Amino acid sequence: MPAVTPHRLHRVEHTRTVDAPASALYDLVADVTRWPAVFEPTVAVRHLERSEGAERFEIWATVGGEVAHWTSRRTLDAARRYVHFRQEHSTPPVTSMSGGWLFRELPGGRTEVVLRHRFTLADDSPATLAALTTALDTNSSRELAALARVAELGHPVDDIVFSFTDTVPLKTTATEAYTFVARSDLWPRHLPHVARVDLTEPRPGTQHMEMDTTTADGSAHTTRSIRVCDGPRWIAYKQQLPPALLTGHSGEWTFTDSPTDPVATARHTVALSPEGVRTVLGPDATLAQARTYIREALGRNSMTTLERAGSVQSV
């Protein structure tokens, strides 16, 4: 039998010096639940396993203009400030992908962030390698820039990036509530704060949505989102055009059925823009006031959607 030629191992490395302590940067990378609100390419993350120092999760992210999906394992070493990752199942033409995040302390409270990737390809042609390298260059640069943007604001990360959840009981089934949320193109018929929705589904389970909404004070907003749907259990989304108060907004709708108390839950994770806070709420507005404002505004809209989803029998 002819010998099997192993796939060639490729290595790429990206670095950025950030004017922030290594501990804050490590914490941002270590908490993968924040990634959809912090990192522009990340659409959604769902944990499969979690333990101290290790985790396994599914992740959806835009790569080369498309939404890719894979499962990753990570080990986290807080003492060394090192995060190692390995894709369990990669997206073709990638046959394996692993790497790590390293945070090197520099004088003056700065940090050199190093992001390394090691990968193999099913096709080692120059064109395939160039396309994957370009995608890694683009996404890694965007991720490093996002880390710097949040960490260099000079505020505790928890003051900038935070999550909240609302849950409502359903008078209908979880499947019917899921269908209501999945068919967002029909929301203008049912939801008073939604004026327009354009919804496309380039492939099953992946949606692109543009929506015009009105807040309680009469302000109009246009948002664009990517949504990942796993019916009838959950829908995760990432806003690509968030409101001016935010640099990032992601969320998830989950639907739980039972004979006695089916419920629907909306979870939001947001990253505040201090500059946007001053522009929208006034020059003296505080981050605490902005958190309250966002919590009430987004919570009000999602609760309206959930309550309607919980009572409508069909769309």
PDB file of C-alpha atoms in Angstrom:
ATOM      1  CA  MET A   1       0.000   0.000   0.000  1.00  0.00           C
ATOM      2  CA  PRO A   2       1.302   3.505  -0.711  1.00  0.00           C
ATOM      3  CA  ALA A   3       2.302   5.583   2.291  1.00  0.00           C
ATOM      4  CA  VAL A   4      -0.259   8.117   3.483  1.00  0.00           C
ATOM      5  CA  THR A   5       1.112  11.639   3.242  1.00  0.00           C
ATOM      6  CA  PRO A   6       0.309  13.571   6.440  1.00  0.00           C
ATOM      7  CA  HIS A   7      -1.281  16.975   6.181  1.00  0.00           C
ATOM      8  CA  ARG A   8       1.251  19.763   6.488  1.00  0.00           C
ATOM      9  CA  LEU A   9       1.077  21.705   9.761  1.00  0.00           C
ATOM     10  CA  HIS A  10       0.804  25.467   9.297  1.00  0.00           C
ATOM     11  CA  ARG A  11       1.462  28.057  11.997  1.00  0.00           C
ATOM     12  CA  VAL A  12       0.441  31.706  12.235  1.00  0.00           C
ATOM     13  CA  GLU A  13       0.872  34.196  15.068  1.00  0.00           C
ATOM     14  CA  HIS A  14      -0.714  37.579  15.720  1.00  0.00           C
ATOM     15  CA  THR A  15       0.275  40.041  18.423  1.00  0.00           C
ATOM     16  CA  ARG A  16      -0.896  43.372  19.801  1.00  0.00           C
ATOM     17  CA  THR A  17       0.386  45.549  22.605  1.00  0.00           C
ATOM     18  CA  VAL A  18      -2.461  46.769  24.787  1.00  0.00           C
ATOM     19  CA  ASP A  19      -2.366  49.527  27.390  1.00  0.00           C
ATOM     20  CA  ALA A  20      -4.079  47.410  30.058  1.00  0.00           C
ATOM     21  CA  PRO A  21      -3.041  44.856  32.683  1.00  0.00           C
ATOM     22  CA  ALA A  22      -2.579  41.226  31.673  1.00  0.00           C
ATOM     23  CA  SER A  23      -5.116  40.045  34.262  1.00  0.00           C
ATOM     24  CA  ALA A  24      -7.960  42.063  32.705  1.00  0.00           C
ATOM     25  CA  LEU A  25      -7.140  40.801  29.213  1.00  0.00           C
ATOM     26  CA  TYR A  26      -6.860  37.196  30.352  1.00  0.00           C
ATOM     27  CA  ASP A  27     -10.246  37.447  32.076  1.00  0.00           C
ATOM     28  CA  LEU A  28     -11.881  38.712  28.888  1.00  0.00           C
ATOM     29  CA  VAL A  29     -10.516  35.818  26.844  1.00  0.00           C
ATOM     30  CA  ALA A  30     -11.183  33.222  29.559  1.00  0.00           C
ATOM     31  CA  ASP A  31     -14.906  34.052  29.797  1.00  0.00           C
ATOM     32  CA  VAL A  32     -16.103  32.764  26.438  1.00  0.00           C
ATOM     33  CA  THR A  33     -19.736  33.659  27.234  1.00  0.00           C
ATOM     34  CA  ARG A  34     -18.801  37.309  26.655  1.00  0.00           C
ATOM     35  CA  TRP A  35     -17.264  36.731  23.254  1.00  0.00           C
ATOM     36  CA  PRO A  36     -20.346  37.394  21.089  1.00  0.00           C
ATOM     37  CA  ALA A  37     -20.689  40.875  22.637  1.00  0.00           C
ATOM     38  CA  VAL A  38     -16.936  41.624  22.583  1.00  0.00           C
ATOM     39  CA  PHE A  39     -15.518  39.921  19.486  1.00  0.00           C
ATOM     40  CA  GLU A  40     -16.985  41.051  16.181  1.00  0.00           C
ATOM     41  CA  PRO A  41     -16.671  37.664  14.369  1.00  0.00           C
ATOM     42  CA  THR A  42     -18.273  35.583  17.160  1.00  0.00           C
ATOM     43  CA  VAL A  43     -22.004  35.022  16.692  1.00  0.00           C
ATOM     44  CA  ALA A  44     -22.862  32.554  19.466  1.00  0.00           C
ATOM     45  CA  VAL A  45     -21.315  30.223  22.036  1.00  0.00           C
ATOM     46  CA  ARG A  46     -23.006  27.350  23.880  1.00  0.00           C
ATOM     47  CA  HIS A  47     -21.258  25.319  26.558  1.00  0.00           C
ATOM     48  CA  LEU A  48     -21.374  21.523  26.407  1.00  0.00           C
ATOM     49  CA  GLU A  49     -19.084  20.792  29.379  1.00  0.00           C
ATOM     50  CA  ARG A  50     -17.481  22.997  32.056  1.00  0.00           C
ATOM     51  CA  SER A  51     -15.127  22.245  34.919  1.00  0.00           C
ATOM     52  CA  GLU A  52     -12.404  24.112  36.757  1.00  0.00           C
ATOM     53  CA  GLY A  53      -9.701  24.871  34.211  1.00  0.00           C
ATOM     54  CA  ALA A  54     -11.372  23.123  31.251  1.00  0.00           C
ATOM     55  CA  GLU A  55     -14.409  23.535  29.020  1.00  0.00           C
ATOM     56  CA  ARG A  56     -15.995  22.290  25.819  1.00  0.00           C
ATOM     57  CA  PHE A  57     -18.336  24.423  23.747  1.00  0.00           C
ATOM     58  CA  GLU A  58     -19.928  24.975  20.363  1.00  0.00           C
ATOM     59  CA  ILE A  59     -19.122  28.230  18.627  1.00  0.00           C
ATOM     60  CA  TRP A  60     -20.535  29.985  15.577  1.00  0.00           C
ATOM     61  CA  ALA A  61     -18.488  32.765  13.943  1.00  0.00           C
ATOM     62  CA  THR A  62     -18.249  34.604  10.649  1.00  0.00           C
ATOM     63  CA  VAL A  63     -15.280  33.372   8.614  1.00  0.00           C
ATOM     64  CA  GLY A  64     -14.731  34.787   5.154  1.00  0.00           C
ATOM     65  CA  GLY A  65     -18.246  36.226   5.102  1.00  0.00           C
ATOM     66  CA  GLU A  66     -19.947  32.931   6.029  1.00  0.00           C
ATOM     67  CA  VAL A  67     -21.138  31.591   9.385  1.00  0.00           C
ATOM     68  CA  ALA A  68     -18.921  28.654  10.392  1.00  0.00           C
ATOM     69  CA  HIS A  69     -19.645  26.273  13.260  1.00  0.00           C
ATOM     70  CA  TRP A  70     -17.320  24.043  15.239  1.00  0.00           C
ATOM     71  CA  THR A  71     -16.785  22.480  18.661  1.00  0.00           C
ATOM     72  CA  SER A  72     -13.749  23.470  20.737  1.00  0.00           C
ATOM     73  CA  ARG A  73     -12.036  22.295  23.898  1.00  0.00           C
ATOM     74  CA  ARG A  74     -10.067  24.757  26.022  1.00  0.00           C
ATOM     75  CA  THR A  75      -7.786  24.517  29.022  1.00  0.00           C
ATOM     76  CA  LEU A  76      -7.327  27.655  31.108  1.00  0.00           C
ATOM     77  CA  ASP A  77      -4.265  28.355  33.244  1.00  0.00           C
ATOM     78  CA  ALA A  78      -4.920  31.527  35.260  1.00  0.00           C
ATOM     79  CA  ALA A  79      -1.539  31.361  37.013  1.00  0.00           C
ATOM     80  CA  ARG A  80       0.346  31.397  33.704  1.00  0.00           C
ATOM     81  CA  ARG A  81      -2.354  33.500  32.024  1.00  0.00           C
ATOM     82  CA  TYR A  82      -2.504  31.032  29.164  1.00  0.00           C
ATOM     83  CA  VAL A  83      -5.497  29.627  27.287  1.00  0.00           C
ATOM     84  CA  HIS A  84      -5.058  26.623  24.997  1.00  0.00           C
ATOM     85  CA  PHE A  85      -7.747  25.676  22.475  1.00  0.00           C
ATOM     86  CA  ARG A  86      -8.338  22.794  20.082  1.00  0.00           C
ATOM     87  CA  GLN A  87     -11.175  22.354  17.627  1.00  0.00           C
ATOM     88  CA  GLU A  88     -12.875  18.980  18.006  1.00  0.00           C
ATOM     89  CA  HIS A  89     -14.595  19.134  14.648  1.00  0.00           C
ATOM     90  CA  SER A  90     -13.363  21.703  12.159  1.00  0.00           C
ATOM     91  CA  THR A  91     -15.090  23.217   9.145  1.00  0.00           C
ATOM     92  CA  PRO A  92     -13.727  22.128   5.716  1.00  0.00           C
ATOM     93  CA  PRO A  93     -11.226  22.746   4.234  1.00  0.00           C
ATOM     94  CA  VAL A  94      -9.688  22.826   7.746  1.00  0.00           C
ATOM     95  CA  THR A  95      -8.924  19.329   9.053  1.00  0.00           C
ATOM     96  CA  SER A  96      -7.476  20.416  12.421  1.00  0.00           C
ATOM     97  CA  MET A  97      -7.077  23.676  14.321  1.00  0.00           C
ATOM     98  CA  SER A  98      -5.478  24.443  17.672  1.00  0.00           C
ATOM     99  CA  GLY A  99      -3.595  27.278  19.312  1.00  0.00           C
ATOM    100  CA  GLY A 100      -3.364  29.479  22.342  1.00  0.00           C
ATOM    101  CA  TRP A 101      -3.658  32.902  23.915  1.00  0.00           C
ATOM    102  CA  LEU A 102      -0.627  34.229  25.818  1.00  0.00           C
ATOM    103  CA  PHE A 103      -0.460  37.468  27.824  1.00  0.00           C
ATOM    104  CA  ARG A 104       2.999  38.911  28.461  1.00  0.00           C
ATOM    105  CA  GLU A 105       3.335  41.683  31.036  1.00  0.00           C
ATOM    106  CA  LEU A 106       5.286  44.717  29.839  1.00  0.00           C
ATOM    107  CA  PRO A 107       6.602  47.770  31.701  1.00  0.00           C
ATOM    108  CA  GLY A 108       4.119  50.535  32.478  1.00  0.00           C
ATOM    109  CA  GLY A 109       1.125  48.236  32.961  1.00  0.00           C
ATOM    110  CA  ARG A 110       0.964  47.266  29.302  1.00  0.00           C
ATOM    111  CA  THR A 111       0.507  43.751  27.917  1.00  0.00           C
ATOM    112  CA  GLU A 112       1.595  41.973  24.767  1.00  0.00           C
ATOM    113  CA  VAL A 113      -1.244  39.696  23.672  1.00  0.00           C
ATOM    114  CA  VAL A 114      -0.154  36.760  21.503  1.00  0.00           C
ATOM    115  CA  LEU A 115      -2.705  34.686  19.578  1.00  0.00           C
ATOM    116  CA  ARG A 116      -1.327  31.537  17.911  1.00  0.00           C
ATOM    117  CA  HIS A 117      -2.999  29.152  15.467  1.00  0.00           C
ATOM    118  CA  ARG A 118      -1.776  25.774  14.206  1.00  0.00           C
ATOM    119  CA  PHE A 119      -3.806  24.068  11.490  1.00  0.00           C
ATOM    120  CA  THR A 120      -3.887  21.485   8.728  1.00  0.00           C
ATOM    121  CA  LEU A 121      -5.876  21.552   5.512  1.00  0.00           C
ATOM    122  CA  ALA A 122      -7.440  18.896   3.353  1.00  0.00           C
ATOM    123  CA  ASP A 123      -6.093  20.781   0.367  1.00  0.00           C
ATOM    124  CA  ASP A 124      -2.659  22.388   0.701  1.00  0.00           C
ATOM    125  CA  SER A 125      -2.921  24.297  -2.543  1.00  0.00           C
ATOM    126  CA  PRO A 126      -1.640  27.911  -2.474  1.00  0.00           C
ATOM    127  CA  ALA A 127      -5.158  29.234  -3.060  1.00  0.00           C
ATOM    128  CA  THR A 128      -6.687  27.287  -0.142  1.00  0.00           C
ATOM    129  CA  LEU A 129      -3.846  28.190   2.192  1.00  0.00           C
ATOM    130  CA  ALA A 130      -4.037  31.865   1.189  1.00  0.00           C
ATOM    131  CA  ALA A 131      -7.806  31.981   1.769  1.00  0.00           C
ATOM    132  CA  LEU A 132      -7.573  30.421   5.235  1.00  0.00           C
ATOM    133  CA  THR A 133      -4.593  32.567   6.227  1.00  0.00           C
ATOM    134  CA  THR A 134      -6.444  35.686   5.111  1.00  0.00           C
ATOM    135  CA  ALA A 135      -9.490  34.664   7.170  1.00  0.00           C
ATOM    136  CA  LEU A 136      -7.289  34.073  10.246  1.00  0.00           C
ATOM    137  CA  ASP A 137      -5.493  37.382   9.724  1.00  0.00           C
ATOM    138  CA  THR A 138      -8.810  39.214   9.478  1.00  0.00           C
ATOM    139  CA  ASN A 139     -10.517  37.572  12.451  1.00  0.00           C
ATOM    140  CA  SER A 140      -7.426  37.615  14.707  1.00  0.00           C
ATOM    141  CA  SER A 141      -6.846  41.309  14.036  1.00  0.00           C
ATOM    142  CA  ARG A 142     -10.488  42.071  14.789  1.00  0.00           C
ATOM    143  CA  GLU A 143     -10.398  40.041  18.001  1.00  0.00           C
ATOM    144  CA  LEU A 144      -7.192  41.682  19.234  1.00  0.00           C
ATOM    145  CA  ALA A 145      -8.587  45.116  18.397  1.00  0.00           C
ATOM    146  CA  ALA A 146     -11.784  44.310  20.310  1.00  0.00           C
ATOM    147  CA  LEU A 147      -9.809  43.218  23.366  1.00  0.00           C
ATOM    148  CA  ALA A 148      -7.873  46.466  23.283  1.00  0.00           C
ATOM    149  CA  ARG A 149     -11.019  48.554  22.789  1.00  0.00           C
ATOM    150  CA  VAL A 150     -12.680  47.145  25.918  1.00  0.00           C
ATOM    151  CA  ALA A 151      -9.609  46.844  28.151  1.00  0.00           C
ATOM    152  CA  GLU A 152      -8.204  50.290  27.339  1.00  0.00           C
ATOM    153  CA  LEU A 153     -11.381  52.122  28.358  1.00  0.00           C
ATOM    154  CA  GLY A 154     -10.027  52.321  31.904  1.00  0.00           C
ATOM    155  CA  HIS A 155     -13.188  50.926  33.507  1.00  0.00           C
ATOM    156  CA  PRO A 156     -13.640  47.557  35.224  1.00  0.00           C
ATOM    157  CA  VAL A 157     -14.747  45.044  32.603  1.00  0.00           C
ATOM    158  CA  ASP A 158     -17.882  44.190  34.600  1.00  0.00           C
ATOM    159  CA  ASP A 159     -18.966  47.840  34.325  1.00  0.00           C
ATOM    160  CA  ILE A 160     -18.751  47.627  30.525  1.00  0.00           C
ATOM    161  CA  VAL A 161     -19.767  44.052  29.649  1.00  0.00           C
ATOM    162  CA  PHE A 162     -22.740  42.542  31.486  1.00  0.00           C
ATOM    163  CA  SER A 163     -25.656  40.137  31.036  1.00  0.00           C
ATOM    164  CA  PHE A 164     -29.259  39.909  32.196  1.00  0.00           C
ATOM    165  CA  THR A 165     -32.156  37.499  31.763  1.00  0.00           C
ATOM    166  CA  ASP A 166     -35.961  37.642  31.621  1.00  0.00           C
ATOM    167  CA  THR A 167     -38.285  34.625  31.802  1.00  0.00           C
ATOM    168  CA  VAL A 168     -42.032  34.377  31.185  1.00  0.00           C
ATOM    169  CA  PRO A 169     -44.492  31.472  31.499  1.00  0.00           C
ATOM    170  CA  LEU A 170     -46.100  30.289  28.282  1.00  0.00           C
ATOM    171  CA  LYS A 171     -49.810  29.793  27.664  1.00  0.00           C
ATOM    172  CA  THR A 172     -48.864  27.961  24.489  1.00  0.00           C
ATOM    173  CA  THR A 173     -46.246  25.282  23.825  1.00  0.00           C
ATOM    174  CA  ALA A 174     -42.533  25.920  23.682  1.00  0.00           C
ATOM    175  CA  THR A 175     -42.560  24.875  20.019  1.00  0.00           C
ATOM    176  CA  GLU A 176     -45.189  27.483  19.151  1.00  0.00           C
ATOM    177  CA  ALA A 177     -43.266  30.163  21.036  1.00  0.00           C
ATOM    178  CA  TYR A 178     -40.071  29.172  19.218  1.00  0.00           C
ATOM    179  CA  THR A 179     -41.895  29.447  15.881  1.00  0.00           C
ATOM    180  CA  PHE A 180     -43.108  32.938  16.764  1.00  0.00           C
ATOM    181  CA  VAL A 181     -39.558  34.133  17.484  1.00  0.00           C
ATOM    182  CA  ALA A 182     -38.063  32.302  14.494  1.00  0.00           C
ATOM    183  CA  ARG A 183     -40.609  33.930  12.134  1.00  0.00           C
ATOM    184  CA  SER A 184     -39.477  37.445  12.985  1.00  0.00           C
ATOM    185  CA  ASP A 185     -40.541  38.587   9.520  1.00  0.00           C
ATOM    186  CA  LEU A 186     -44.091  38.553  10.947  1.00  0.00           C
ATOM    187  CA  TRP A 187     -43.255  40.585  14.060  1.00  0.00           C
ATOM    188  CA  PRO A 188     -44.563  43.909  12.646  1.00  0.00           C
ATOM    189  CA  ARG A 189     -48.061  42.355  12.749  1.00  0.00           C
ATOM    190  CA  HIS A 190     -47.799  41.470  16.428  1.00  0.00           C
ATOM    191  CA  LEU A 191     -45.230  43.686  18.199  1.00  0.00           C
ATOM    192  CA  PRO A 192     -45.903  47.428  18.620  1.00  0.00           C
ATOM    193  CA  HIS A 193     -42.205  48.353  18.902  1.00  0.00           C
ATOM    194  CA  VAL A 194     -41.287  46.646  15.586  1.00  0.00           C
ATOM    195  CA  ALA A 195     -41.922  48.646  12.418  1.00  0.00           C
ATOM    196  CA  ARG A 196     -40.069  46.544   9.814  1.00  0.00           C
ATOM    197  CA  VAL A 197     -38.215  43.236   9.546  1.00  0.00           C
ATOM    198  CA  ASP A 198     -36.322  41.886   6.547  1.00  0.00           C
ATOM    199  CA  LEU A 199     -35.453  38.205   7.139  1.00  0.00           C
ATOM    200  CA  THR A 200     -33.419  35.875   4.929  1.00  0.00           C
ATOM    201  CA  GLU A 201     -32.243  32.330   5.601  1.00  0.00           C
ATOM    202  CA  PRO A 202     -29.285  31.496   3.323  1.00  0.00           C
ATOM    203  CA  ARG A 203     -29.206  27.969   4.733  1.00  0.00           C
ATOM    204  CA  PRO A 204     -31.340  26.129   7.293  1.00  0.00           C
ATOM    205  CA  GLY A 205     -30.661  27.316  10.811  1.00  0.00           C
ATOM    206  CA  THR A 206     -28.819  30.532   9.843  1.00  0.00           C
ATOM    207  CA  GLN A 207     -30.771  33.778   9.482  1.00  0.00           C
ATOM    208  CA  HIS A 208     -29.875  37.352   8.572  1.00  0.00           C
ATOM    209  CA  MET A 209     -32.278  39.935   9.966  1.00  0.00           C
ATOM    210  CA  GLU A 210     -32.615  43.710   9.631  1.00  0.00           C
ATOM    211  CA  MET A 211     -35.165  45.380  11.896  1.00  0.00           C
ATOM    212  CA  ASP A 212     -36.533  48.867  12.586  1.00  0.00           C
ATOM    213  CA  THR A 213     -37.751  49.396  16.158  1.00  0.00           C
ATOM    214  CA  THR A 214     -39.054  52.261  18.284  1.00  0.00           C
ATOM    215  CA  THR A 215     -38.113  52.741  21.936  1.00  0.00           C
ATOM    216  CA  ALA A 216     -40.384  54.063  24.696  1.00  0.00           C
ATOM    217  CA  ASP A 217     -39.118  57.627  24.165  1.00  0.00           C
ATOM    218  CA  GLY A 218     -40.020  57.491  20.467  1.00  0.00           C
ATOM    219  CA  SER A 219     -36.490  57.014  19.144  1.00  0.00           C
ATOM    220  CA  ALA A 220     -36.151  54.869  16.026  1.00  0.00           C
ATOM    221  CA  HIS A 221     -33.337  52.338  15.606  1.00  0.00           C
ATOM    222  CA  THR A 222     -32.248  50.038  12.802  1.00  0.00           C
ATOM    223  CA  THR A 223     -30.378  46.890  13.786  1.00  0.00           C
ATOM    224  CA  ARG A 224     -28.841  44.074  11.746  1.00  0.00           C
ATOM    225  CA  SER A 225     -28.367  40.620  13.240  1.00  0.00           C
ATOM    226  CA  ILE A 226     -27.168  37.125  12.449  1.00  0.00           C
ATOM    227  CA  ARG A 227     -29.269  34.427  14.101  1.00  0.00           C
ATOM    228  CA  VAL A 228     -28.538  30.747  14.695  1.00  0.00           C
ATOM    229  CA  CYS A 229     -31.661  28.627  15.171  1.00  0.00           C
ATOM    230  CA  ASP A 230     -31.911  25.182  16.752  1.00  0.00           C
ATOM    231  CA  GLY A 231     -35.616  24.518  16.780  1.00  0.00           C
ATOM    232  CA  PRO A 232     -37.528  24.188  18.877  1.00  0.00           C
ATOM    233  CA  ARG A 233     -35.008  24.687  21.699  1.00  0.00           C
ATOM    234  CA  TRP A 234     -33.189  27.977  21.181  1.00  0.00           C
ATOM    235  CA  ILE A 235     -32.291  30.907  18.921  1.00  0.00           C
ATOM    236  CA  ALA A 236     -29.026  32.801  19.435  1.00  0.00           C
ATOM    237  CA  TYR A 237     -28.298  36.108  17.761  1.00  0.00           C
ATOM    238  CA  LYS A 238     -25.533  38.667  17.298  1.00  0.00           C
ATOM    239  CA  GLN A 239     -26.303  42.270  16.393  1.00  0.00           C
ATOM    240  CA  GLN A 240     -23.992  43.522  13.671  1.00  0.00           C
ATOM    241  CA  LEU A 241     -25.383  47.049  13.914  1.00  0.00           C
ATOM    242  CA  PRO A 242     -26.052  47.672  17.622  1.00  0.00           C
ATOM    243  CA  PRO A 243     -27.578  50.887  19.051  1.00  0.00           C
ATOM    244  CA  ALA A 244     -25.285  53.857  19.678  1.00  0.00           C
ATOM    245  CA  LEU A 245     -25.036  53.074  23.405  1.00  0.00           C
ATOM    246  CA  LEU A 246     -23.381  49.740  22.678  1.00  0.00           C
ATOM    247  CA  THR A 247     -20.318  48.381  20.927  1.00  0.00           C
ATOM    248  CA  GLY A 248     -21.730  44.856  21.091  1.00  0.00           C
ATOM    249  CA  HIS A 249     -25.003  43.070  21.784  1.00  0.00           C
ATOM    250  CA  SER A 250     -25.726  39.357  21.648  1.00  0.00           C
ATOM    251  CA  GLY A 251     -28.514  37.266  23.052  1.00  0.00           C
ATOM    252  CA  GLU A 252     -30.334  34.000  23.194  1.00  0.00           C
ATOM    253  CA  TRP A 253     -33.958  32.919  23.295  1.00  0.00           C
ATOM    254  CA  THR A 254     -34.547  29.541  24.948  1.00  0.00           C
ATOM    255  CA  PHE A 255     -37.797  27.574  25.092  1.00  0.00           C
ATOM    256  CA  THR A 256     -38.469  24.894  27.704  1.00  0.00           C
ATOM    257  CA  ASP A 257     -41.505  22.657  27.549  1.00  0.00           C
ATOM    258  CA  SER A 258     -43.214  20.694  30.278  1.00  0.00           C
ATOM    259  CA  PRO A 259     -46.783  19.550  30.928  1.00  0.00           C
ATOM    260  CA  THR A 260     -47.273  22.102  33.718  1.00  0.00           C
ATOM    261  CA  ASP A 261     -45.037  25.150  33.214  1.00  0.00           C
ATOM    262  CA  PRO A 262     -43.506  25.756  29.770  1.00  0.00           C
ATOM    263  CA  VAL A 263     -41.357  28.907  29.821  1.00  0.00           C
ATOM    264  CA  ALA A 264     -39.381  31.121  27.456  1.00  0.00           C
ATOM    265  CA  THR A 265     -36.244  33.022  28.457  1.00  0.00           C
ATOM    266  CA  ALA A 266     -34.445  35.936  26.847  1.00  0.00           C
ATOM    267  CA  ARG A 267     -30.809  36.517  27.768  1.00  0.00           C
ATOM    268  CA  HIS A 268     -28.861  39.618  26.701  1.00  0.00           C
ATOM    269  CA  THR A 269     -25.109  40.237  26.852  1.00  0.00           C
ATOM    270  CA  VAL A 270     -24.002  43.775  26.005  1.00  0.00           C
ATOM    271  CA  ALA A 271     -20.855  45.872  25.843  1.00  0.00           C
ATOM    272  CA  LEU A 272     -21.337  49.560  26.619  1.00  0.00           C
ATOM    273  CA  SER A 273     -19.768  52.385  24.645  1.00  0.00           C
ATOM    274  CA  PRO A 274     -18.785  55.164  27.102  1.00  0.00           C
ATOM    275  CA  GLU A 275     -18.667  57.629  24.216  1.00  0.00           C
ATOM    276  CA  GLY A 276     -22.132  56.538  23.112  1.00  0.00           C
ATOM    277  CA  VAL A 277     -23.388  56.879  26.684  1.00  0.00           C
ATOM    278  CA  ARG A 278     -22.313  60.528  26.764  1.00  0.00           C
ATOM    279  CA  THR A 279     -23.770  61.183  23.317  1.00  0.00           C
ATOM    280  CA  VAL A 280     -27.150  59.543  23.930  1.00  0.00           C
ATOM    281  CA  LEU A 281     -27.741  60.118  27.648  1.00  0.00           C
ATOM    282  CA  GLY A 282     -25.821  63.359  28.132  1.00  0.00           C
ATOM    283  CA  PRO A 283     -22.259  64.383  29.047  1.00  0.00           C
ATOM    284  CA  ASP A 284     -22.782  63.743  32.767  1.00  0.00           C
ATOM    285  CA  ALA A 285     -24.371  60.301  32.403  1.00  0.00           C
ATOM    286  CA  THR A 286     -22.649  57.508  34.314  1.00  0.00           C
ATOM    287  CA  LEU A 287     -22.075  53.910  33.308  1.00  0.00           C
ATOM    288  CA  ALA A 288     -24.402  52.837  36.115  1.00  0.00           C
ATOM    289  CA  GLN A 289     -27.184  54.967  34.620  1.00  0.00           C
ATOM    290  CA  ALA A 290     -26.441  53.497  31.191  1.00  0.00           C
ATOM    291  CA  ARG A 291     -26.641  49.951  32.533  1.00  0.00           C
ATOM    292  CA  THR A 292     -30.039  50.699  34.049  1.00  0.00           C
ATOM    293  CA  TYR A 293     -31.247  52.331  30.846  1.00  0.00           C
ATOM    294  CA  ILE A 294     -30.115  49.425  28.664  1.00  0.00           C
ATOM    295  CA  ARG A 295     -31.506  46.864  31.099  1.00  0.00           C
ATOM    296  CA  GLU A 296     -34.922  48.534  31.031  1.00  0.00           C
ATOM    297  CA  ALA A 297     -35.006  49.233  27.270  1.00  0.00           C
ATOM    298  CA  LEU A 298     -33.831  45.836  26.040  1.00  0.00           C
ATOM    299  CA  GLY A 299     -35.688  44.013  28.786  1.00  0.00           C
ATOM    300  CA  ARG A 300     -38.929  45.798  27.937  1.00  0.00           C
ATOM    301  CA  ASN A 301     -38.690  44.835  24.264  1.00  0.00           C
ATOM    302  CA  SER A 302     -37.738  41.225  24.914  1.00  0.00           C
ATOM    303  CA  MET A 303     -40.476  40.836  27.524  1.00  0.00           C
ATOM    304  CA  THR A 304     -43.020  42.213  25.051  1.00  0.00           C
ATOM    305  CA  THR A 305     -41.819  39.662  22.498  1.00  0.00           C
ATOM    306  CA  LEU A 306     -41.877  36.786  24.986  1.00  0.00           C
ATOM    307  CA  GLU A 307     -45.316  37.654  26.309  1.00  0.00           C
ATOM    308  CA  ARG A 308     -46.686  37.800  22.779  1.00  0.00           C
ATOM    309  CA  ALA A 309     -44.900  34.562  21.856  1.00  0.00           C
ATOM    310  CA  GLY A 310     -46.379  32.932  24.934  1.00  0.00           C
ATOM    311  CA  SER A 311     -49.952  33.703  23.962  1.00  0.00           C
ATOM    312  CA  VAL A 312     -50.088  33.473  20.151  1.00  0.00           C
ATOM    313  CA  GLN A 313     -51.145  30.000  18.975  1.00  0.00           C
ATOM    314  CA  SER A 314     -49.691  30.412  15.512  1.00  0.00           C
ATOM    315  CA  VAL A 315     -47.979  33.021  13.374  1.00  0.00           C
TER     316      VAL A 315
END
